[in-house]
Coordinates of C-alpha atoms and ligand atoms in Angstrom, one line a residue:
M29 CA 162.7 145.0 112.0
K30 CA 159.0 144.0 112.3
K31 CA 158.1 142.4 115.7
E32 CA 157.2 139.0 114.3
F33 CA 160.6 138.8 112.6
S34 CA 162.7 140.2 115.5
D35 CA 161.2 137.8 117.9
C36 CA 162.8 135.0 115.9
Y37 CA 166.2 136.0 117.4
D38 CA 165.0 134.4 120.6
L39 CA 164.6 131.0 118.9
V40 CA 167.1 128.2 119.4
V41 CA 166.1 125.4 117.2
Y42 CA 167.1 121.8 117.8
Q43 CA 166.8 119.7 114.7
I44 CA 165.7 116.1 115.2
Y45 CA 166.1 113.3 112.7
P46 CA 163.3 111.2 114.2
R47 CA 164.5 107.8 112.9
S48 CA 167.7 108.2 114.8
F49 CA 166.8 110.0 118.0
L50 CA 165.4 107.5 120.4
D51 CA 163.5 104.2 119.9
S52 CA 160.8 103.7 122.6
N53 CA 159.1 100.5 121.2
G54 CA 162.0 98.3 120.4
D55 CA 161.8 98.2 116.6
G56 CA 165.2 99.7 116.0
I57 CA 163.7 103.0 114.7
G58 CA 163.4 106.2 116.7
D59 CA 159.8 107.5 117.3
L60 CA 157.6 110.2 118.7
S61 CA 157.4 108.7 122.2
G62 CA 161.2 108.6 122.3
I63 CA 161.3 112.4 121.5
I64 CA 158.7 113.1 124.1
S65 CA 160.9 111.4 126.7
K66 CA 163.8 113.7 125.8
L67 CA 162.1 117.1 125.7
D68 CA 163.7 118.0 129.0
Y69 CA 167.1 117.0 127.6
I70 CA 166.5 119.3 124.6
R71 CA 165.4 122.1 126.9
S72 CA 168.5 121.6 129.0
I73 CA 170.7 122.5 126.0
G74 CA 168.9 125.8 125.8
A75 CA 166.7 125.0 122.8
N76 CA 163.2 126.4 122.7
A77 CA 162.1 124.9 119.4
I78 CA 162.4 121.6 117.6
W79 CA 162.3 120.9 113.9
L80 CA 161.3 117.4 113.1
C81 CA 162.4 115.9 109.8
P82 CA 159.4 114.4 108.1
I83 CA 157.3 112.1 110.2
F84 CA 154.4 111.8 107.8
K85 CA 153.2 108.5 106.2
S86 CA 155.8 107.5 103.7
P87 CA 157.3 104.4 102.0
Q88 CA 160.7 105.9 103.2
C89 CA 162.6 105.7 100.0
D90 CA 164.2 109.0 101.0
N91 CA 163.6 108.5 104.8
G92 CA 160.3 110.4 104.8
Y93 CA 161.0 113.0 102.1
D94 CA 158.7 110.9 100.0
I95 CA 155.3 111.5 101.6
S96 CA 152.3 109.4 100.8
D97 CA 149.9 111.1 103.2
Y98 CA 150.5 114.7 104.4
R99 CA 147.8 114.4 107.1
D100 CA 148.9 111.2 108.8
I101 CA 151.9 110.1 110.9
D102 CA 154.0 107.1 109.6
P103 CA 153.3 104.1 111.9
I104 CA 157.0 103.6 112.4
Y105 CA 156.9 106.9 114.4
G106 CA 153.6 106.4 116.2
T107 CA 150.1 107.8 115.7
M108 CA 148.4 111.1 115.4
T109 CA 147.6 110.8 119.1
D110 CA 151.3 110.5 119.8
F111 CA 152.0 113.6 117.8
E112 CA 149.4 115.5 119.7
R113 CA 151.0 114.3 122.9
L114 CA 154.3 115.5 121.6
L115 CA 152.9 118.9 120.6
A116 CA 151.2 119.4 124.0
A117 CA 154.2 118.3 126.0
A118 CA 156.6 120.5 124.0
H119 CA 154.4 123.5 124.4
S120 CA 154.0 122.9 128.1
K121 CA 157.8 123.1 128.3
G122 CA 158.1 126.2 126.2
I123 CA 159.3 124.3 123.1
K124 CA 157.9 125.3 119.7
V125 CA 157.4 122.6 117.0
I126 CA 158.5 123.1 113.5
M127 CA 157.4 120.6 110.8
D128 CA 159.0 119.8 107.5
F129 CA 157.0 121.0 104.6
V130 CA 157.8 118.9 101.5
A131 CA 156.0 120.4 98.6
N132 CA 158.1 119.9 95.5
H133 CA 157.3 116.2 95.3
T134 CA 155.1 113.5 96.9
S135 CA 155.8 109.8 97.1
S136 CA 154.8 107.8 94.1
E137 CA 152.6 106.0 96.6
H138 CA 150.6 109.1 97.3
E139 CA 146.9 108.8 96.3
W140 CA 147.3 111.7 93.9
F141 CA 150.0 110.0 92.0
K142 CA 148.5 106.6 92.1
R143 CA 145.5 108.0 90.4
A144 CA 147.4 110.4 88.2
R145 CA 149.4 107.7 86.6
T146 CA 146.4 105.6 85.6
S147 CA 145.1 107.7 82.8
R148 CA 145.6 111.0 81.0
E149 CA 142.0 111.8 81.8
D150 CA 142.2 111.3 85.5
P151 CA 141.5 114.5 87.5
Y152 CA 144.8 114.0 89.3
H153 CA 146.8 113.6 86.2
D154 CA 147.6 117.3 86.0
Y155 CA 148.9 117.3 89.6
Y156 CA 152.3 116.1 88.2
Y157 CA 154.5 116.9 85.2
W158 CA 154.1 114.7 82.1
A159 CA 155.6 114.6 78.7
D160 CA 155.5 112.2 75.7
E161 CA 159.3 112.4 75.5
P162 CA 161.7 113.7 78.2
L163 CA 161.7 117.5 77.9
T164 CA 165.2 118.0 79.2
D165 CA 168.4 116.0 79.8
W166 CA 168.4 116.7 83.5
R167 CA 170.0 114.2 85.9
A168 CA 168.1 113.4 89.0
E169 CA 169.7 114.3 92.3
F170 CA 169.8 110.7 93.3
G171 CA 171.1 109.3 89.9
G172 CA 169.6 108.6 86.5
S173 CA 167.4 110.7 84.3
T174 CA 164.8 113.0 85.9
W175 CA 162.2 111.5 83.5
E176 CA 160.7 108.1 84.2
Y177 CA 158.4 106.2 81.8
N178 CA 154.9 105.4 83.0
E179 CA 153.4 102.5 81.1
P180 CA 149.6 103.1 81.6
T181 CA 149.7 106.6 80.1
G182 CA 152.6 106.1 77.7
E183 CA 154.3 109.2 79.1
Y184 CA 157.3 110.2 81.2
Y185 CA 156.9 111.9 84.6
L186 CA 159.4 114.3 86.2
H187 CA 161.2 113.4 89.4
S188 CA 164.0 115.8 90.5
F189 CA 165.0 113.3 93.2
A190 CA 164.3 109.6 93.4
V191 CA 162.1 107.7 91.0
G192 CA 159.7 107.3 93.9
Q193 CA 159.5 111.1 94.4
P194 CA 157.5 112.6 91.4
D195 CA 157.5 116.4 91.2
V196 CA 154.2 118.1 91.8
N197 CA 152.9 120.5 89.2
W198 CA 152.5 123.8 91.0
T199 CA 151.2 125.6 87.9
N200 CA 147.9 123.8 88.6
P201 CA 145.9 126.0 91.0
K202 CA 144.3 122.9 92.5
V203 CA 147.7 121.8 93.7
R204 CA 148.3 125.1 95.4
E205 CA 144.9 124.8 97.1
E206 CA 145.9 121.4 98.4
Y207 CA 149.1 122.7 99.9
K208 CA 147.4 125.6 101.5
A209 CA 145.0 123.2 103.1
I210 CA 147.8 121.0 104.3
V211 CA 149.6 124.0 105.9
D212 CA 146.3 125.0 107.6
F213 CA 145.7 121.4 108.8
W214 CA 148.9 121.5 110.8
V215 CA 148.5 125.1 111.9
A216 CA 145.1 124.2 113.3
K217 CA 146.7 121.4 115.2
G218 CA 149.0 124.0 116.8
V219 CA 152.4 123.7 115.1
D220 CA 154.5 126.8 115.2
G221 CA 156.4 126.7 111.9
F222 CA 157.6 125.0 108.8
R223 CA 161.0 124.2 107.3
C224 CA 160.3 124.2 103.6
D225 CA 162.1 121.5 101.7
V226 CA 163.7 122.5 98.3
L227 CA 161.1 125.2 98.0
D228 CA 162.8 126.9 95.1
H229 CA 162.0 123.8 93.0
I230 CA 158.3 124.5 93.0
S231 CA 158.5 126.8 90.0
K232 CA 160.4 125.6 86.9
D233 CA 160.8 126.6 83.3
F234 CA 161.5 123.7 81.0
A235 CA 162.1 125.9 77.9
K236 CA 164.7 127.9 79.7
G237 CA 166.2 124.9 81.4
L238 CA 165.3 126.1 84.9
R239 CA 164.8 123.2 87.3
R240 CA 164.2 125.7 90.1
N241 CA 163.7 129.4 90.7
G242 CA 161.2 129.5 87.9
P243 CA 159.2 132.6 87.0
H244 CA 156.3 131.9 89.5
L245 CA 158.3 131.0 92.6
H246 CA 157.6 134.1 94.6
E247 CA 153.9 134.3 93.6
Y248 CA 153.4 130.6 94.8
I249 CA 155.3 131.1 98.1
R250 CA 153.2 134.2 98.8
E251 CA 150.0 132.4 97.9
V252 CA 150.7 129.8 100.6
F253 CA 152.6 131.6 103.3
G254 CA 151.6 135.2 102.8
R255 CA 148.2 134.7 104.2
D256 CA 147.3 136.8 107.3
H257 CA 146.6 134.0 109.7
L258 CA 150.2 132.8 109.2
T259 CA 151.8 136.0 110.4
N260 CA 153.2 134.4 113.5
I261 CA 154.1 131.1 112.0
Y262 CA 157.9 130.8 111.6
T263 CA 159.2 129.7 108.2
V264 CA 162.6 128.8 107.0
G265 CA 163.2 127.7 103.4
E266 CA 165.6 125.6 101.7
A267 CA 166.1 127.6 98.5
E268 CA 168.6 129.2 96.3
T269 CA 170.9 131.3 98.4
T270 CA 172.2 134.1 96.3
E271 CA 171.9 137.5 97.9
E272 CA 169.3 138.5 95.3
S273 CA 167.1 135.5 95.9
I274 CA 167.3 135.7 99.7
L275 CA 166.2 139.3 99.4
A276 CA 163.4 138.4 97.1
T277 CA 162.2 135.7 99.4
C278 CA 162.7 137.1 102.9
G279 CA 162.4 140.8 102.5
Q280 CA 160.0 141.9 105.3
D281 CA 157.5 143.3 102.8
R282 CA 157.5 140.3 100.6
R283 CA 155.0 138.2 102.7
E284 CA 156.9 135.1 101.7
L285 CA 159.3 133.4 104.2
K286 CA 160.8 134.6 107.4
S287 CA 164.2 133.1 106.7
V288 CA 166.2 131.0 104.3
F289 CA 169.1 128.7 105.0
Q290 CA 172.5 129.9 103.7
F291 CA 174.8 126.9 103.1
S292 CA 177.8 128.3 101.2
H293 CA 180.1 128.1 104.2
L294 CA 179.3 124.4 104.4
A295 CA 180.8 123.8 101.0
V296 CA 184.3 124.8 102.2
G297 CA 186.7 121.9 102.3
R298 CA 185.1 119.7 99.6
K299 CA 184.5 119.6 95.9
G300 CA 181.1 118.3 95.3
R301 CA 179.9 115.9 97.9
Y302 CA 182.6 113.2 98.0
T303 CA 186.0 114.9 97.4
P304 CA 187.9 116.6 100.2
V305 CA 190.0 119.7 99.3
P306 CA 192.5 121.7 101.3
H307 CA 190.9 124.4 103.4
K308 CA 191.2 126.8 106.2
M309 CA 188.7 128.0 108.8
D310 CA 189.3 131.5 107.5
E311 CA 187.4 130.6 104.4
V312 CA 184.4 129.8 106.5
K313 CA 184.9 133.0 108.5
D314 CA 185.0 135.2 105.4
I315 CA 181.7 133.8 104.2
L316 CA 180.1 134.2 107.6
V317 CA 181.3 137.8 107.7
E318 CA 179.9 138.6 104.3
W319 CA 176.5 137.2 105.4
Q320 CA 176.5 139.0 108.8
R321 CA 177.0 142.3 106.9
F322 CA 174.5 141.5 104.2
T323 CA 171.7 140.5 106.5
A324 CA 172.3 143.5 108.8
A325 CA 172.3 145.9 105.8
H326 CA 169.0 144.5 104.6
D327 CA 167.3 143.8 107.9
L328 CA 167.1 140.0 107.2
L329 CA 167.3 137.1 109.5
Y330 CA 170.2 134.8 109.2
I331 CA 170.4 131.1 110.1
L332 CA 173.4 130.0 112.2
L333 CA 174.2 126.4 111.4
T334 CA 177.0 124.0 110.7
D335 CA 175.2 120.7 110.5
N336 CA 172.1 118.9 109.4
H337 CA 170.9 115.6 108.2
D338 CA 172.2 116.2 104.6
R339 CA 175.8 116.6 105.5
P340 CA 178.7 114.7 107.1
W341 CA 179.8 116.4 110.4
F342 CA 181.3 119.8 110.0
N343 CA 183.8 119.3 112.8
S344 CA 185.2 116.2 111.0
R345 CA 186.0 118.2 107.8
M346 CA 186.8 121.7 109.2
G347 CA 188.0 121.0 112.7
D348 CA 190.2 118.4 114.4
D349 CA 187.9 115.5 115.3
R350 CA 190.7 113.5 117.0
A351 CA 193.1 115.1 119.5
L352 CA 191.2 118.4 119.6
R353 CA 187.7 117.2 119.1
Y354 CA 186.3 119.0 122.2
E355 CA 188.2 122.2 121.5
S356 CA 187.3 122.5 117.8
A357 CA 183.6 121.5 118.4
T358 CA 183.2 124.1 121.1
C359 CA 185.2 126.8 119.3
V360 CA 183.1 126.3 116.1
A361 CA 179.9 126.5 118.2
T362 CA 181.0 129.7 119.8
M363 CA 182.1 131.2 116.5
V364 CA 178.8 130.4 114.8
Y365 CA 176.1 130.6 117.5
L366 CA 177.2 134.0 118.9
L367 CA 176.8 135.7 115.6
K368 CA 173.6 137.5 114.9
G369 CA 170.9 135.1 113.8
I370 CA 168.8 132.0 114.7
P371 CA 170.8 129.0 116.0
F372 CA 170.0 125.6 114.5
I373 CA 171.6 122.8 116.4
Y374 CA 171.5 119.4 114.8
Q375 CA 171.2 116.4 117.1
G376 CA 174.6 115.1 118.1
Q377 CA 176.5 118.3 117.6
E378 CA 176.1 118.9 121.4
I379 CA 178.2 115.8 122.1
G380 CA 180.8 116.5 119.4
C381 CA 179.8 113.8 116.9
A382 CA 182.3 112.8 114.2
N383 CA 182.2 111.0 110.9
S384 CA 182.3 107.2 110.8
H385 CA 184.5 104.8 108.9
F386 CA 183.0 101.7 107.5
T387 CA 184.6 99.2 105.1
D388 CA 181.4 97.8 103.6
I389 CA 178.7 99.5 101.6
S390 CA 176.1 97.5 103.5
A391 CA 176.6 99.9 106.4
F392 CA 175.0 102.7 104.4
N393 CA 171.3 103.5 103.7
D394 CA 171.2 106.9 102.1
V395 CA 169.6 106.8 98.7
E396 CA 171.9 109.5 97.5
C397 CA 175.2 107.8 98.4
L398 CA 173.9 104.4 97.3
G399 CA 173.0 106.0 93.9
Y400 CA 176.5 107.4 93.7
Y401 CA 178.1 104.1 94.6
A402 CA 176.1 102.2 91.9
E403 CA 177.1 104.8 89.3
Q404 CA 180.8 104.8 90.2
K405 CA 181.4 101.1 91.0
G406 CA 183.9 99.6 88.7
R407 CA 185.1 103.0 87.5
I408 CA 187.3 103.7 90.5
P409 CA 188.8 101.1 93.0
D410 CA 186.4 100.0 95.7
D411 CA 188.5 101.2 98.6
E412 CA 188.7 104.7 97.1
L413 CA 185.0 104.7 96.4
L414 CA 184.3 103.7 100.0
A415 CA 186.7 106.4 101.2
E416 CA 184.7 108.9 99.3
I417 CA 181.4 107.6 100.7
N418 CA 182.8 107.7 104.2
F419 CA 183.8 111.3 103.7
G420 CA 180.6 112.5 102.1
S421 CA 177.7 110.3 102.9
R422 CA 174.7 111.9 104.5
D423 CA 174.5 108.8 106.7
N424 CA 177.4 110.2 108.8
S425 CA 175.0 112.5 110.6
R426 CA 172.0 110.2 110.3
R427 CA 173.3 107.4 112.5
P428 CA 171.4 106.6 115.7
F429 CA 172.1 109.0 118.6
A430 CA 174.5 107.4 121.1
W431 CA 173.0 108.1 124.6
D432 CA 175.6 106.0 126.3
G433 CA 178.6 103.7 125.7
T434 CA 176.7 100.3 126.0
A435 CA 176.4 98.0 123.0
S436 CA 172.9 99.4 122.1
H437 CA 173.9 102.9 123.1
G438 CA 170.7 103.5 125.0
F439 CA 169.0 104.0 121.6
S440 CA 167.0 100.9 121.1
T441 CA 166.7 97.3 122.5
A442 CA 166.6 96.0 118.9
A443 CA 169.2 96.2 116.1
P444 CA 169.2 99.8 114.9
W445 CA 167.9 100.6 111.4
L446 CA 171.3 101.9 110.5
P447 CA 174.6 100.9 112.2
Y448 CA 175.7 103.1 115.0
A449 CA 178.5 105.6 114.2
S450 CA 181.8 103.8 114.3
R451 CA 183.0 106.0 117.2
S452 CA 179.9 105.7 119.4
G453 CA 181.9 103.8 122.0
E454 CA 183.9 107.0 122.5
I455 CA 181.4 109.7 121.5
N456 CA 178.2 109.3 123.4
L457 CA 176.3 111.5 125.8
A458 CA 177.0 109.5 129.0
D459 CA 180.8 109.5 128.5
D460 CA 180.8 113.1 127.4
L461 CA 179.1 114.1 130.6
N462 CA 181.7 112.2 132.6
R463 CA 184.6 114.0 131.0
E464 CA 186.2 117.2 132.3
K465 CA 186.0 118.4 128.7
S466 CA 182.4 117.9 128.0
V467 CA 181.0 119.2 124.7
F468 CA 177.5 119.0 126.1
R469 CA 178.3 121.1 129.2
Y470 CA 179.9 123.7 127.0
Y471 CA 176.8 123.9 124.8
E472 CA 174.7 124.2 127.9
A473 CA 176.9 127.1 129.2
L474 CA 177.0 128.7 125.7
F475 CA 173.3 128.8 125.3
A476 CA 172.7 129.8 128.9
L477 CA 174.9 132.8 128.3
R478 CA 173.2 133.6 125.0
G479 CA 169.8 133.2 126.7
A480 CA 170.8 135.4 129.6
R481 CA 172.2 138.3 127.5
H482 CA 169.8 140.1 125.3
V483 CA 172.8 141.7 123.5
L484 CA 174.0 138.2 122.3
R485 CA 170.6 137.7 120.6
H486 CA 169.6 141.1 119.4
G487 CA 172.7 143.3 119.6
E488 CA 174.6 144.6 116.6
W489 CA 177.5 142.6 115.2
T490 CA 180.9 143.9 114.1
Q491 CA 184.1 142.2 113.3
V492 CA 187.3 143.0 115.2
L493 CA 190.8 142.4 113.8
P494 CA 189.5 141.7 110.3
E495 CA 193.0 141.6 108.9
R496 CA 194.2 138.9 111.3
E497 CA 194.3 135.4 109.9
N498 CA 193.5 132.1 111.7
C499 CA 191.1 133.7 114.1
F500 CA 187.6 135.1 114.2
V501 CA 187.0 138.0 116.6
F502 CA 183.8 140.0 116.9
L503 CA 181.8 142.2 119.1
R504 CA 178.1 142.2 120.0
E505 CA 176.8 145.6 121.1
E506 CA 173.5 147.0 122.3
G507 CA 173.2 150.2 124.3
K508 CA 176.0 150.1 126.9
E509 CA 176.5 146.4 126.6
R510 CA 179.5 145.1 124.8
I511 CA 180.6 141.5 124.5
L512 CA 183.7 140.4 122.8
V513 CA 184.0 136.9 121.2
V514 CA 187.4 135.5 120.4
C515 CA 187.8 132.3 118.5
N516 CA 191.2 131.2 117.6
C517 CA 191.4 128.8 114.6
E518 CA 193.8 125.9 113.7
K519 CA 197.1 127.4 114.9
A520 CA 198.3 128.8 118.3
Q521 CA 198.8 132.5 118.2
T522 CA 199.1 135.6 120.4
L523 CA 196.5 138.3 120.2
T524 CA 197.8 141.1 122.4
E525 CA 195.8 143.9 120.7
L526 CA 192.4 142.9 122.2
P527 CA 190.6 145.0 124.8
K528 CA 190.5 143.4 128.3
G529 CA 187.2 142.4 129.9
K530 CA 185.6 140.0 132.3
L531 CA 185.8 136.4 131.1
L532 CA 182.3 135.0 130.7
L533 CA 183.0 131.7 128.9
S534 CA 186.0 129.8 127.6
N535 CA 186.8 126.3 126.4
H536 CA 190.2 126.3 127.8
K537 CA 191.3 125.3 131.3
R538 CA 193.9 127.9 131.9
T539 CA 192.8 131.5 132.1
A540 CA 191.6 132.0 128.6
G541 CA 193.7 134.2 126.4
A542 CA 196.2 134.7 129.3
N543 CA 198.9 137.1 128.0
G544 CA 197.0 137.1 124.7
E545 CA 198.1 133.6 123.9
Y546 CA 195.5 131.4 122.3
A547 CA 195.9 127.7 121.8
P548 CA 194.5 126.0 118.6
Y549 CA 190.7 126.2 118.7
E550 CA 190.7 128.1 122.0
C551 CA 187.8 130.5 122.3
A552 CA 186.7 133.0 125.0
V553 CA 183.9 135.4 125.5
Y554 CA 184.5 138.6 127.5
D555 CA 182.2 141.2 128.9
L556 CA 183.5 144.6 128.0
T557 CA 180.5 146.5 129.4
E558 CA 181.8 149.3 131.7
Ligands
NOJ627 C1 166.3 118.2 101.0 C2 166.3 117.3 102.2 O1 166.9 117.9 103.3 C3 166.9 116.0 101.8 O2 167.1 115.1 102.9 C4 166.0 115.3 100.8 O3 166.6 114.1 100.3 C5 165.8 116.3 99.6 N1 165.5 117.6 100.0 C6 164.6 115.8 98.8 O4 163.4 116.0 99.5

């Protein structure tokens, strides 16, 4: 593996949803100064990089994924000076900064679009997609048609997401120049990487009905990110995740992206976004195994993740977020973060956050779930609809971080922009730290171990006991070093056939795996090095 790629195994990325991390100025919305004040906290988990969800100027119809100025900070988060302070402080603590790169669409309030929509002759008109009649019958991700009528030009414009998020026309070379300049602007400031939002959408083919993954996708990505001065810039794309497309985007000779998220294990246990289905952790295991093998065979980086701002909590769907919340949160972390790849921790995972339950739609903000609610209201009973929203809404993971168990949870002195998670009184950092079973302390130990042992970051991965159900056991090996990771799943069982070694980490009080017995969600890490 090329050096600039293999170095990525040393990254541990902590994803921040800035609105909900920490409010320093009492307006109920998290901000950059709040993040600066918690950099030591982030470092203490073992993270050495942060990914910030969009902090650019935006009307916030999709919480910042609708950008009206790519070169400015939204005042709700602070100023450019605050950002520069954040960057300098992060770097001084050994933390890299990864920004969100949202290039499929702008806000309808962006100058380009404000001009583009005024006349067919405006130089910015061709920065977007226009048609006299809708070219397709596509449904927008957040409800309704993807085509919206624009009175002044008598045309329709394309928006794959909200009406306020018009899709940018990447076939226009001027658009590509604009995005190259935007990347360069942030690189010149000193940022270390980009997480590229729905990047596969930037090439389309209307005639063939392709909303994404169009014929020029790879050429465009290479044009922006394949430039020599970006060699050491880390990139991770949100893009189609078939084996073929990951190879095409991340192959080391492609000069496109360093990595792409693979989300298929996060679809287990649900049908679509809002319907739960029966599941077993073994289904997740099988997908992870497949990707460990595929990425190893093709020398590709793999992203290790269970949560982000677009999903309800993994532990609530796949684990036991009640009686065994600590056990399943820590077992899942061990099973995922000790695989070979780049760990991404989403804020709140480290305290074992769980889904909320609200009885009124006013407790939600997410444009996607509100669109779904509006479409379904009256079609299914209200309580069932709310149960679906509680299960699937992206707001579950977007609620303000609970730093303590007080009424304002140490997040803000004002009313928060979105109600606190309904279990914040129980699930908050201060209380977690006071418990014998602290999810945070376990994360700390897990990442300290991963940081201390090169083999856990760079070593080869192989599965052990592949035929055994209800457990995930694997080895990491490098030279003479051998580490065994044992994660039991939902049910207690005895695993006598495992080699014996020195216990390095466990989430269970008794000697882990004593006599080969493992409790539900018990996990243990053993050093087998002779
Ligand atoms: C993916 C982002 O993660 C999500 O939050 C956003 O709504 C869409 N892309 C549109 O930008």
